[in-house]
PDB file of C-alpha atoms in Angstrom:
ATOM      1  CA  UNK O   1       0.824 147.019 -35.552  1.00  0.00           C
ATOM      2  CA  UNK O   2       3.465 147.537 -32.451  1.00  0.00           C
ATOM      3  CA  UNK O   3       1.335 150.696 -31.253  1.00  0.00           C
ATOM      4  CA  UNK O   4      -2.540 148.441 -31.473  1.00  0.00           C
ATOM      5  CA  UNK O   5      -0.625 146.148 -29.107  1.00  0.00           C
ATOM      6  CA  UNK O   6       0.819 148.602 -27.217  1.00  0.00           C
ATOM      7  CA  UNK O   7      -2.145 149.818 -26.137  1.00  0.00           C
ATOM      8  CA  UNK O   8      -3.984 146.671 -24.901  1.00  0.00           C
ATOM      9  CA  UNK O   9      -1.373 144.436 -23.335  1.00  0.00           C
ATOM     10  CA  UNK O  10      -1.136 147.004 -20.675  1.00  0.00           C
ATOM     11  CA  UNK O  11      -4.744 146.076 -19.316  1.00  0.00           C
ATOM     12  CA  UNK O  12      -3.881 143.166 -18.725  1.00  0.00           C
ATOM     13  CA  UNK O  13      -0.029 143.709 -16.732  1.00  0.00           C
ATOM     14  CA  UNK O  14       2.451 145.818 -16.967  1.00  0.00           C
ATOM     15  CA  UNK O  15       5.583 145.156 -16.426  1.00  0.00           C
ATOM     16  CA  UNK O  16       7.340 145.562 -13.243  1.00  0.00           C
ATOM     17  CA  UNK O  17      10.248 147.530 -12.108  1.00  0.00           C
ATOM     18  CA  UNK O  18      11.358 150.700 -12.916  1.00  0.00           C
ATOM     19  CA  UNK O  19      10.949 153.043 -16.296  1.00  0.00           C
ATOM     20  CA  UNK O  20      13.470 155.059 -15.046  1.00  0.00           C
ATOM     21  CA  UNK O  21      15.329 154.297 -11.422  1.00  0.00           C
ATOM     22  CA  UNK O  22      17.008 158.242 -11.516  1.00  0.00           C
ATOM     23  CA  UNK O  23      13.392 159.288 -11.274  1.00  0.00           C
ATOM     24  CA  UNK O  24      11.980 157.067  -9.872  1.00  0.00           C
ATOM     25  CA  UNK O  25       9.136 156.250 -12.088  1.00  0.00           C
ATOM     26  CA  UNK O  26       7.883 152.699 -12.126  1.00  0.00           C
ATOM     27  CA  UNK O  27       6.456 150.873 -15.202  1.00  0.00           C
ATOM     28  CA  UNK O  28       3.173 150.774 -13.034  1.00  0.00           C
ATOM     29  CA  UNK O  29       2.976 154.788 -12.620  1.00  0.00           C
ATOM     30  CA  UNK O  30       2.234 154.856 -16.540  1.00  0.00           C
ATOM     31  CA  UNK O  31      -1.360 155.547 -17.371  1.00  0.00           C
ATOM     32  CA  UNK O  32      -2.931 153.975 -20.834  1.00  0.00           C
ATOM     33  CA  UNK O  33      -3.639 155.162 -23.701  1.00  0.00           C
ATOM     34  CA  UNK O  34      -2.632 158.389 -25.490  1.00  0.00           C
ATOM     35  CA  UNK O  35      -1.373 159.547 -21.557  1.00  0.00           C
ATOM     36  CA  UNK O  36       1.392 157.425 -21.042  1.00  0.00           C
ATOM     37  CA  UNK O  37       3.108 160.048 -23.201  1.00  0.00           C
ATOM     38  CA  UNK O  38       2.905 163.064 -20.494  1.00  0.00           C
ATOM     39  CA  UNK O  39       4.434 160.082 -18.090  1.00  0.00           C
ATOM     40  CA  UNK O  40       7.552 159.169 -20.000  1.00  0.00           C
ATOM     41  CA  UNK O  41      11.005 160.417 -19.348  1.00  0.00           C
ATOM     42  CA  UNK O  42      12.464 163.304 -21.615  1.00  0.00           C
ATOM     43  CA  UNK O  43      16.083 160.474 -22.272  1.00  0.00           C
ATOM     44  CA  UNK O  44      12.688 157.829 -22.723  1.00  0.00           C
ATOM     45  CA  UNK O  45      11.038 160.259 -26.396  1.00  0.00           C
ATOM     46  CA  UNK O  46      14.857 160.540 -27.548  1.00  0.00           C
ATOM     47  CA  UNK O  47      15.427 157.000 -26.848  1.00  0.00           C
ATOM     48  CA  UNK O  48      11.740 155.931 -29.431  1.00  0.00           C
ATOM     49  CA  UNK O  49      12.802 158.922 -31.508  1.00  0.00           C
ATOM     50  CA  UNK O  50      16.075 157.388 -32.320  1.00  0.00           C
ATOM     51  CA  UNK O  51      14.846 153.726 -32.594  1.00  0.00           C
ATOM     52  CA  UNK O  52      12.541 155.129 -35.037  1.00  0.00           C
ATOM     53  CA  UNK O  53      15.341 156.708 -37.057  1.00  0.00           C
ATOM     54  CA  UNK O  54      17.449 153.498 -36.904  1.00  0.00           C
ATOM     55  CA  UNK O  55      14.969 151.588 -38.440  1.00  0.00           C
ATOM     56  CA  UNK O  56      13.929 154.671 -41.009  1.00  0.00           C
ATOM     57  CA  UNK O  57      17.749 155.354 -41.561  1.00  0.00           C
ATOM     58  CA  UNK O  58      19.727 152.538 -41.238  1.00  0.00           C
ATOM     59  CA  UNK O  59      18.426 149.228 -42.556  1.00  0.00           C
ATOM     60  CA  UNK O  60      18.571 150.308 -45.672  1.00  0.00           C
ATOM     61  CA  UNK O  61      22.306 148.855 -46.205  1.00  0.00           C
ATOM     62  CA  UNK O  62      23.744 150.569 -49.495  1.00  0.00           C
ATOM     63  CA  UNK O  63      20.623 149.157 -51.532  1.00  0.00           C
ATOM     64  CA  UNK O  64      20.401 151.652 -54.648  1.00  0.00           C
ATOM     65  CA  UNK O  65      17.520 153.564 -56.611  1.00  0.00           C
ATOM     66  CA  UNK O  66      16.986 150.801 -58.815  1.00  0.00           C
ATOM     67  CA  UNK O  67      17.319 147.851 -55.920  1.00  0.00           C
ATOM     68  CA  UNK O  68      14.360 149.645 -54.044  1.00  0.00           C
ATOM     69  CA  UNK O  69      11.667 149.468 -56.966  1.00  0.00           C
ATOM     70  CA  UNK O  70      12.328 146.521 -57.977  1.00  0.00           C
ATOM     71  CA  UNK O  71      12.697 144.663 -54.289  1.00  0.00           C
ATOM     72  CA  UNK O  72       9.162 144.177 -52.862  1.00  0.00           C
ATOM     73  CA  UNK O  73       7.869 146.806 -50.888  1.00  0.00           C
ATOM     74  CA  UNK O  74       9.158 147.161 -47.382  1.00  0.00           C
ATOM     75  CA  UNK O  75      11.898 144.739 -48.054  1.00  0.00           C
ATOM     76  CA  UNK O  76      15.329 146.043 -45.863  1.00  0.00           C
ATOM     77  CA  UNK O  77      17.589 143.691 -46.930  1.00  0.00           C
ATOM     78  CA  UNK O  78      17.237 142.367 -43.636  1.00  0.00           C
ATOM     79  CA  UNK O  79      15.020 140.090 -42.890  1.00  0.00           C
ATOM     80  CA  UNK O  80      12.544 140.608 -40.174  1.00  0.00           C
ATOM     81  CA  UNK O  81      13.415 138.145 -37.097  1.00  0.00           C
ATOM     82  CA  UNK O  82      13.784 135.534 -39.608  1.00  0.00           C
ATOM     83  CA  UNK O  83      10.289 134.937 -40.180  1.00  0.00           C
ATOM     84  CA  UNK O  84      10.112 136.987 -43.631  1.00  0.00           C
ATOM     85  CA  UNK O  85      13.533 135.748 -44.904  1.00  0.00           C
ATOM     86  CA  UNK O  86      15.354 134.590 -48.206  1.00  0.00           C
ATOM     87  CA  UNK O  87      15.331 130.759 -46.398  1.00  0.00           C
ATOM     88  CA  UNK O  88      11.768 130.642 -46.829  1.00  0.00           C
ATOM     89  CA  UNK O  89       9.870 129.050 -49.247  1.00  0.00           C
ATOM     90  CA  UNK O  90       8.566 131.514 -52.181  1.00  0.00           C
ATOM     91  CA  UNK O  91       5.025 130.943 -51.545  1.00  0.00           C
ATOM     92  CA  UNK O  92       4.858 130.838 -48.644  1.00  0.00           C
ATOM     93  CA  UNK O  93       6.561 133.670 -47.823  1.00  0.00           C
ATOM     94  CA  UNK O  94       4.367 135.646 -50.714  1.00  0.00           C
ATOM     95  CA  UNK O  95       1.584 134.721 -48.277  1.00  0.00           C
ATOM     96  CA  UNK O  96       2.350 135.635 -44.984  1.00  0.00           C
ATOM     97  CA  UNK O  97       3.358 139.460 -46.073  1.00  0.00           C
ATOM     98  CA  UNK O  98      -0.095 139.339 -48.013  1.00  0.00           C
ATOM     99  CA  UNK O  99      -1.182 138.924 -44.276  1.00  0.00           C
ATOM    100  CA  UNK O 100       0.988 141.051 -42.947  1.00  0.00           C
ATOM    101  CA  UNK O 101      -0.115 144.863 -45.736  1.00  0.00           C
ATOM    102  CA  UNK O 102      -3.715 143.041 -44.707  1.00  0.00           C
ATOM    103  CA  UNK O 103      -3.058 143.063 -41.211  1.00  0.00           C
ATOM    104  CA  UNK O 104      -0.962 146.229 -41.055  1.00  0.00           C
ATOM    105  CA  UNK O 105      -4.746 147.819 -42.590  1.00  0.00           C
ATOM    106  CA  UNK O 106      -6.403 146.389 -40.015  1.00  0.00           C
ATOM    107  CA  UNK O 107      -4.183 147.709 -37.078  1.00  0.00           C
ATOM    108  CA  UNK O 108      -4.140 151.300 -38.358  1.00  0.00           C
ATOM    109  CA  UNK O 109      -7.644 151.454 -38.301  1.00  0.00           C
ATOM    110  CA  UNK O 110      -7.672 149.933 -34.893  1.00  0.00           C
ATOM    111  CA  UNK O 111      -5.017 152.217 -32.988  1.00  0.00           C
ATOM    112  CA  UNK O 112      -6.656 155.431 -34.652  1.00  0.00           C
ATOM    113  CA  UNK O 113      -9.945 153.809 -32.877  1.00  0.00           C
ATOM    114  CA  UNK O 114      -8.989 153.652 -30.315  1.00  0.00           C
ATOM    115  CA  UNK O 115      -6.847 157.123 -29.902  1.00  0.00           C
ATOM    116  CA  UNK O 116      -9.843 159.177 -31.275  1.00  0.00           C
ATOM    117  CA  UNK O 117     -12.183 157.422 -29.078  1.00  0.00           C
ATOM    118  CA  UNK O 118      -9.841 158.607 -25.577  1.00  0.00           C
ATOM    119  CA  UNK O 119      -9.859 162.021 -27.353  1.00  0.00           C
ATOM    120  CA  UNK O 120     -13.501 161.758 -27.484  1.00  0.00           C
ATOM    121  CA  UNK O 121     -14.756 159.853 -24.561  1.00  0.00           C
ATOM    122  CA  UNK O 122     -11.893 160.060 -22.395  1.00  0.00           C
ATOM    123  CA  UNK O 123     -10.599 156.237 -22.107  1.00  0.00           C
ATOM    124  CA  UNK O 124      -8.520 154.359 -24.042  1.00  0.00           C
ATOM    125  CA  UNK O 125     -11.928 151.999 -24.960  1.00  0.00           C
ATOM    126  CA  UNK O 126     -10.474 148.748 -23.517  1.00  0.00           C
ATOM    127  CA  UNK O 127     -11.180 149.441 -19.878  1.00  0.00           C
ATOM    128  CA  UNK O 128     -14.960 150.658 -21.192  1.00  0.00           C
ATOM    129  CA  UNK O 129     -15.515 147.102 -21.766  1.00  0.00           C
ATOM    130  CA  UNK O 130     -14.950 145.671 -18.351  1.00  0.00           C
ATOM    131  CA  UNK O 131     -18.443 144.532 -17.965  1.00  0.00           C
ATOM    132  CA  UNK O 132     -21.158 144.850 -14.599  1.00  0.00           C
ATOM    133  CA  UNK O 133     -20.482 142.251 -13.135  1.00  0.00           C
ATOM    134  CA  UNK O 134     -23.950 140.315 -13.032  1.00  0.00           C
ATOM    135  CA  UNK O 135     -23.317 140.224 -16.571  1.00  0.00           C
ATOM    136  CA  UNK O 136     -19.934 138.196 -16.618  1.00  0.00           C
ATOM    137  CA  UNK O 137     -20.968 134.144 -17.031  1.00  0.00           C
ATOM    138  CA  UNK O 138     -23.924 134.993 -19.606  1.00  0.00           C
ATOM    139  CA  UNK O 139     -24.459 133.318 -22.324  1.00  0.00           C
ATOM    140  CA  UNK O 140     -22.218 135.631 -25.426  1.00  0.00           C
ATOM    141  CA  UNK O 141     -19.584 136.971 -23.326  1.00  0.00           C
ATOM    142  CA  UNK O 142     -16.694 135.504 -25.597  1.00  0.00           C
ATOM    143  CA  UNK O 143     -13.109 135.951 -25.901  1.00  0.00           C
ATOM    144  CA  UNK O 144     -11.328 137.822 -27.062  1.00  0.00           C
ATOM    145  CA  UNK O 145     -12.921 140.824 -25.797  1.00  0.00           C
ATOM    146  CA  UNK O 146     -15.771 138.574 -23.108  1.00  0.00           C
ATOM    147  CA  UNK O 147     -18.168 140.852 -22.641  1.00  0.00           C
ATOM    148  CA  UNK O 148     -18.056 143.973 -24.909  1.00  0.00           C
ATOM    149  CA  UNK O 149     -20.106 146.996 -23.934  1.00  0.00           C
ATOM    150  CA  UNK O 150     -18.670 149.960 -25.018  1.00  0.00           C
ATOM    151  CA  UNK O 151     -22.033 152.119 -25.310  1.00  0.00           C
ATOM    152  CA  UNK O 152     -22.811 150.592 -21.408  1.00  0.00           C
ATOM    153  CA  UNK O 153     -26.100 149.861 -22.430  1.00  0.00           C
ATOM    154  CA  UNK O 154     -25.980 147.876 -18.828  1.00  0.00           C
ATOM    155  CA  UNK O 155     -24.430 150.239 -16.695  1.00  0.00           C
ATOM    156  CA  UNK O 156     -27.853 150.205 -14.753  1.00  0.00           C
ATOM    157  CA  UNK O 157     -27.330 146.306 -14.394  1.00  0.00           C
ATOM    158  CA  UNK O 158     -30.958 146.113 -14.764  1.00  0.00           C
ATOM    159  CA  UNK O 159     -31.450 141.741 -15.685  1.00  0.00           C
ATOM    160  CA  UNK O 160     -34.805 143.060 -17.355  1.00  0.00           C
ATOM    161  CA  UNK O 161     -33.529 145.448 -19.574  1.00  0.00           C
ATOM    162  CA  UNK O 162     -30.617 142.913 -21.007  1.00  0.00           C
ATOM    163  CA  UNK O 163     -32.809 140.308 -21.458  1.00  0.00           C
ATOM    164  CA  UNK O 164     -35.069 142.890 -23.522  1.00  0.00           C
ATOM    165  CA  UNK O 165     -31.903 142.989 -25.731  1.00  0.00           C
ATOM    166  CA  UNK O 166     -30.024 140.129 -25.285  1.00  0.00           C
ATOM    167  CA  UNK O 167     -33.656 139.026 -27.212  1.00  0.00           C
ATOM    168  CA  UNK O 168     -33.185 141.879 -29.466  1.00  0.00           C
ATOM    169  CA  UNK O 169     -29.643 140.770 -30.323  1.00  0.00           C
ATOM    170  CA  UNK O 170     -30.910 137.698 -31.097  1.00  0.00           C
ATOM    171  CA  UNK O 171     -33.561 138.312 -33.887  1.00  0.00           C
ATOM    172  CA  UNK O 172     -31.163 141.140 -35.370  1.00  0.00           C
ATOM    173  CA  UNK O 173     -28.761 138.271 -35.654  1.00  0.00           C
ATOM    174  CA  UNK O 174     -31.173 135.423 -37.114  1.00  0.00           C
ATOM    175  CA  UNK O 175     -32.497 137.726 -39.612  1.00  0.00           C
ATOM    176  CA  UNK O 176     -28.938 139.100 -40.540  1.00  0.00           C
ATOM    177  CA  UNK O 177     -27.557 135.973 -40.953  1.00  0.00           C
ATOM    178  CA  UNK O 178     -30.542 134.499 -43.586  1.00  0.00           C
ATOM    179  CA  UNK O 179     -30.122 138.115 -45.560  1.00  0.00           C
ATOM    180  CA  UNK O 180     -26.568 137.003 -45.573  1.00  0.00           C
ATOM    181  CA  UNK O 181     -27.084 133.886 -46.932  1.00  0.00           C
ATOM    182  CA  UNK O 182     -29.564 134.800 -49.489  1.00  0.00           C
ATOM    183  CA  UNK O 183     -27.565 137.868 -50.558  1.00  0.00           C
ATOM    184  CA  UNK O 184     -24.915 135.667 -51.377  1.00  0.00           C
ATOM    185  CA  UNK O 185     -26.582 132.544 -52.469  1.00  0.00           C
ATOM    186  CA  UNK O 186     -27.253 133.594 -55.755  1.00  0.00           C
ATOM    187  CA  UNK O 187     -24.535 134.848 -56.736  1.00  0.00           C
ATOM    188  CA  UNK O 188     -23.398 131.328 -56.724  1.00  0.00           C
ATOM    189  CA  UNK O 189     -26.317 128.873 -57.800  1.00  0.00           C
ATOM    190  CA  UNK O 190     -27.766 131.258 -59.508  1.00  0.00           C
ATOM    191  CA  UNK O 191     -31.829 131.836 -59.177  1.00  0.00           C
ATOM    192  CA  UNK O 192     -34.443 129.589 -58.686  1.00  0.00           C
ATOM    193  CA  UNK O 193     -36.567 128.751 -61.726  1.00  0.00           C
ATOM    194  CA  UNK O 194     -39.934 129.764 -62.679  1.00  0.00           C
ATOM    195  CA  UNK O 195     -41.900 132.551 -61.302  1.00  0.00           C
ATOM    196  CA  UNK O 196     -42.173 134.861 -58.390  1.00  0.00           C
ATOM    197  CA  UNK O 197     -44.825 136.612 -59.430  1.00  0.00           C
ATOM    198  CA  UNK O 198     -46.669 134.521 -62.525  1.00  0.00           C
ATOM    199  CA  UNK O 199     -49.794 137.108 -62.081  1.00  0.00           C
ATOM    200  CA  UNK O 200     -47.178 139.536 -63.273  1.00  0.00           C
ATOM    201  CA  UNK O 201     -44.866 137.631 -65.433  1.00  0.00           C
ATOM    202  CA  UNK O 202     -42.074 138.027 -63.184  1.00  0.00           C
ATOM    203  CA  UNK O 203     -40.018 135.585 -63.157  1.00  0.00           C
ATOM    204  CA  UNK O 204     -37.018 134.741 -60.152  1.00  0.00           C
ATOM    205  CA  UNK O 205     -34.655 135.556 -63.307  1.00  0.00           C
ATOM    206  CA  UNK O 206     -35.449 138.521 -63.369  1.00  0.00           C
ATOM    207  CA  UNK O 207     -34.480 140.093 -59.852  1.00  0.00           C
ATOM    208  CA  UNK O 208     -31.612 141.476 -59.450  1.00  0.00           C
ATOM    209  CA  UNK O 209     -29.132 140.139 -56.510  1.00  0.00           C
ATOM    210  CA  UNK O 210     -28.631 142.951 -53.524  1.00  0.00           C
ATOM    211  CA  UNK O 211     -30.627 146.560 -53.211  1.00  0.00           C
ATOM    212  CA  UNK O 212     -31.981 146.054 -56.796  1.00  0.00           C
ATOM    213  CA  UNK O 213     -34.271 143.325 -55.790  1.00  0.00           C
ATOM    214  CA  UNK O 214     -36.363 145.828 -53.560  1.00  0.00           C
ATOM    215  CA  UNK O 215     -37.540 148.131 -56.822  1.00  0.00           C
ATOM    216  CA  UNK O 216     -38.633 144.536 -58.302  1.00  0.00           C
ATOM    217  CA  UNK O 217     -40.669 142.659 -56.121  1.00  0.00           C
ATOM    218  CA  UNK O 218     -44.390 142.929 -56.081  1.00  0.00           C
ATOM    219  CA  UNK O 219     -46.805 144.796 -53.693  1.00  0.00           C
ATOM    220  CA  UNK O 220     -47.948 141.701 -53.216  1.00  0.00           C
ATOM    221  CA  UNK O 221     -45.243 140.537 -52.684  1.00  0.00           C
ATOM    222  CA  UNK O 222     -43.993 142.991 -49.982  1.00  0.00           C
ATOM    223  CA  UNK O 223     -47.420 142.924 -47.689  1.00  0.00           C
ATOM    224  CA  UNK O 224     -46.130 139.120 -47.370  1.00  0.00           C
ATOM    225  CA  UNK O 225     -42.832 140.250 -45.987  1.00  0.00           C
ATOM    226  CA  UNK O 226     -44.640 142.113 -43.763  1.00  0.00           C
ATOM    227  CA  UNK O 227     -47.092 139.741 -42.570  1.00  0.00           C
ATOM    228  CA  UNK O 228     -45.010 136.820 -41.546  1.00  0.00           C
ATOM    229  CA  UNK O 229     -42.619 139.152 -40.103  1.00  0.00           C
ATOM    230  CA  UNK O 230     -45.474 140.586 -37.984  1.00  0.00           C
ATOM    231  CA  UNK O 231     -45.999 137.123 -37.223  1.00  0.00           C
ATOM    232  CA  UNK O 232     -43.436 136.109 -36.190  1.00  0.00           C
ATOM    233  CA  UNK O 233     -43.102 139.215 -33.554  1.00  0.00           C
ATOM    234  CA  UNK O 234     -46.674 139.071 -32.312  1.00  0.00           C
ATOM    235  CA  UNK O 235     -47.714 135.346 -32.389  1.00  0.00           C
ATOM    236  CA  UNK O 236     -45.778 134.621 -28.599  1.00  0.00           C
ATOM    237  CA  UNK O 237     -45.640 136.205 -25.529  1.00  0.00           C
ATOM    238  CA  UNK O 238     -42.289 137.702 -25.342  1.00  0.00           C
ATOM    239  CA  UNK O 239     -42.457 139.702 -22.126  1.00  0.00           C
ATOM    240  CA  UNK O 240     -39.553 139.307 -19.582  1.00  0.00           C
ATOM    241  CA  UNK O 241     -39.795 135.944 -17.987  1.00  0.00           C
ATOM    242  CA  UNK O 242     -40.955 134.235 -20.658  1.00  0.00           C
ATOM    243  CA  UNK O 243     -39.006 131.434 -23.024  1.00  0.00           C
ATOM    244  CA  UNK O 244     -39.233 133.618 -25.509  1.00  0.00           C
ATOM    245  CA  UNK O 245     -37.474 136.174 -23.936  1.00  0.00           C
ATOM    246  CA  UNK O 246     -34.722 134.115 -23.772  1.00  0.00           C
ATOM    247  CA  UNK O 247     -34.956 133.977 -27.653  1.00  0.00           C
ATOM    248  CA  UNK O 248     -37.089 130.375 -27.481  1.00  0.00           C
ATOM    249  CA  UNK O 249     -39.597 130.262 -29.582  1.00  0.00           C
ATOM    250  CA  UNK O 250     -40.143 127.087 -29.419  1.00  0.00           C
ATOM    251  CA  UNK O 251     -38.052 126.632 -33.366  1.00  0.00           C
ATOM    252  CA  UNK O 252     -35.257 124.572 -31.495  1.00  0.00           C
ATOM    253  CA  UNK O 253     -32.890 123.427 -33.920  1.00  0.00           C
ATOM    254  CA  UNK O 254     -29.668 123.784 -32.388  1.00  0.00           C
ATOM    255  CA  UNK O 255     -30.596 121.755 -29.403  1.00  0.00           C
ATOM    256  CA  UNK O 256     -29.036 119.331 -27.445  1.00  0.00           C
ATOM    257  CA  UNK O 257     -29.456 116.264 -24.903  1.00  0.00           C
ATOM    258  CA  UNK O 258     -26.048 117.185 -23.133  1.00  0.00           C
ATOM    259  CA  UNK O 259     -26.183 120.593 -21.272  1.00  0.00           C
ATOM    260  CA  UNK O 260     -22.372 121.788 -22.202  1.00  0.00           C
ATOM    261  CA  UNK O 261     -22.641 120.672 -26.257  1.00  0.00           C
ATOM    262  CA  UNK O 262     -26.181 122.947 -25.979  1.00  0.00           C
ATOM    263  CA  UNK O 263     -24.816 125.849 -24.436  1.00  0.00           C
ATOM    264  CA  UNK O 264     -21.893 125.461 -27.520  1.00  0.00           C
ATOM    265  CA  UNK O 265     -23.969 125.966 -30.210  1.00  0.00           C
ATOM    266  CA  UNK O 266     -26.313 128.386 -28.354  1.00  0.00           C
ATOM    267  CA  UNK O 267     -22.796 130.131 -27.734  1.00  0.00           C
ATOM    268  CA  UNK O 268     -22.250 130.130 -31.784  1.00  0.00           C
ATOM    269  CA  UNK O 269     -25.380 131.012 -33.105  1.00  0.00           C
ATOM    270  CA  UNK O 270     -25.128 134.376 -31.465  1.00  0.00           C
ATOM    271  CA  UNK O 271     -21.187 134.659 -32.583  1.00  0.00           C
ATOM    272  CA  UNK O 272     -22.808 134.263 -35.849  1.00  0.00           C
ATOM    273  CA  UNK O 273     -25.685 136.056 -35.922  1.00  0.00           C
ATOM    274  CA  UNK O 274     -23.238 139.111 -34.499  1.00  0.00           C
ATOM    275  CA  UNK O 275     -20.926 137.846 -37.548  1.00  0.00           C
ATOM    276  CA  UNK O 276     -23.738 138.041 -39.903  1.00  0.00           C
ATOM    277  CA  UNK O 277     -25.592 141.846 -38.837  1.00  0.00           C
ATOM    278  CA  UNK O 278     -21.814 143.302 -39.623  1.00  0.00           C
ATOM    279  CA  UNK O 279     -20.780 141.186 -42.882  1.00  0.00           C
ATOM    280  CA  UNK O 280     -25.293 142.492 -44.199  1.00  0.00           C
ATOM    281  CA  UNK O 281     -24.372 146.057 -43.947  1.00  0.00           C
ATOM    282  CA  UNK O 282     -21.197 145.721 -45.193  1.00  0.00           C
ATOM    283  CA  UNK O 283     -22.411 144.667 -48.639  1.00  0.00           C
ATOM    284  CA  UNK O 284     -25.573 147.085 -47.835  1.00  0.00           C
ATOM    285  CA  UNK O 285     -22.673 149.846 -48.261  1.00  0.00           C
ATOM    286  CA  UNK O 286     -20.699 148.436 -50.628  1.00  0.00           C
ATOM    287  CA  UNK O 287     -23.584 147.680 -52.953  1.00  0.00           C
ATOM    288  CA  UNK O 288     -25.243 151.519 -52.025  1.00  0.00           C
ATOM    289  CA  UNK O 289     -22.051 153.402 -53.053  1.00  0.00           C
ATOM    290  CA  UNK O 290     -20.660 151.241 -55.225  1.00  0.00           C
ATOM    291  CA  UNK O 291     -23.270 149.890 -57.066  1.00  0.00           C
ATOM    292  CA  UNK O 292     -21.744 145.572 -56.928  1.00  0.00           C
ATOM    293  CA  UNK O 293     -22.718 143.652 -55.402  1.00  0.00           C
ATOM    294  CA  UNK O 294     -20.271 141.127 -53.439  1.00  0.00           C
ATOM    295  CA  UNK O 295     -19.784 137.940 -55.961  1.00  0.00           C
ATOM    296  CA  UNK O 296     -18.495 141.033 -58.916  1.00  0.00           C
ATOM    297  CA  UNK O 297     -15.326 142.218 -56.563  1.00  0.00           C
ATOM    298  CA  UNK O 298     -14.213 138.796 -56.085  1.00  0.00           C
ATOM    299  CA  UNK O 299     -14.347 138.491 -52.215  1.00  0.00           C
ATOM    300  CA  UNK O 300     -15.833 135.100 -52.498  1.00  0.00           C
ATOM    301  CA  UNK O 301     -12.711 133.769 -54.543  1.00  0.00           C
ATOM    302  CA  UNK O 302     -10.167 135.144 -51.823  1.00  0.00           C
ATOM    303  CA  UNK O 303      -8.869 138.286 -53.554  1.00  0.00           C
ATOM    304  CA  UNK O 304      -6.457 141.097 -51.625  1.00  0.00           C
ATOM    305  CA  UNK O 305      -8.425 144.019 -50.170  1.00  0.00           C
ATOM    306  CA  UNK O 306      -6.723 145.931 -52.403  1.00  0.00           C
ATOM    307  CA  UNK O 307      -8.484 144.859 -55.654  1.00  0.00           C
ATOM    308  CA  UNK O 308     -12.221 146.222 -53.332  1.00  0.00           C
TER     309      UNK O 308
END
C-alpha cells in the first residue's frame, strides 16, 4: 500500500528541497517509478533497508512463539499509529483489520501492474493517462483518474474517432448492465413462472443461470435475440454528427430540465456502464473457470474475498 501511494503521489508534486544536500540531489531530480532506485544515494538505500529491518526484527518485542500463534496475523503488539490498538471497539477493530487485508491485496495487484507496465511499456502508467487537451472536459472524465486512456486511442486528437468510441462504450455499458442484472436477478428473486418455449415444453425454471443458459435457449430464441440486436444497431443513422452517434437513440429515461442534473445522470450512466462491463466479464470468468455462479460463492452476501 505504501509502495502504490509512493508510485502515484509524485505525479501530484514532489517534496521541496534536497534529498541529499551533500550530493546536491533535489527531490525533484528523482525520476518516477522504478528508475528512482538508480538515483537514490547509497546512504538513502541503506536507510531504507535499516527501516525494513527495524520493522521486521524490532517491533516484535519479547512475544514468544505461542503468543504469535494465538494472536491475530500482523499484530506486533504495538498497534499501528493507534489505529488498530487495544482501545478500539473489538467489532470495529475486526472490521478495520479485514479492510486492511483487502486493501493490501488490491495494492499488491496495483504495484505489480505498475512495475510490469513500466518494464514493458517504458512508462509508469500514471503519466500515460494524460489525455489530449481536446477531451479533458468531455462527459465521462471523472475522478479520481480523470480521462483514462492507457492504450492511447485518443492520441490522434480526432473528435470523430472519439465520438465513435464513446458511442461504442455507451452501448457496451448498457448491454453489460442488462447482462449483469440478468446474471444476478435469478439468484435473488428466482425464475419467472411459466414457459420460455411452450412448443418445446421448456420452462423458465429449466434454464440454468449463467453460461449454462446458452445451451438451453432454443434456436428460435437466439434468432429473436440476434434480430433485436440488429434492430437496435441498424434502425437509426449512427454516422458522425447524428444524435445516435453521441448515444442518444431517443430512449430518454435519463433526462432533466436542469442541465446540471442531466449531466450528472449521463455521467452516472457511463460510470455504471464501465462498472458493469468489469462485473459481467468477472462473472463470466468465474463461471467458466470454476463452474460456480456469483450467488453460489456468496459474493452477494458480503463474504470475505478469501472465501471466494
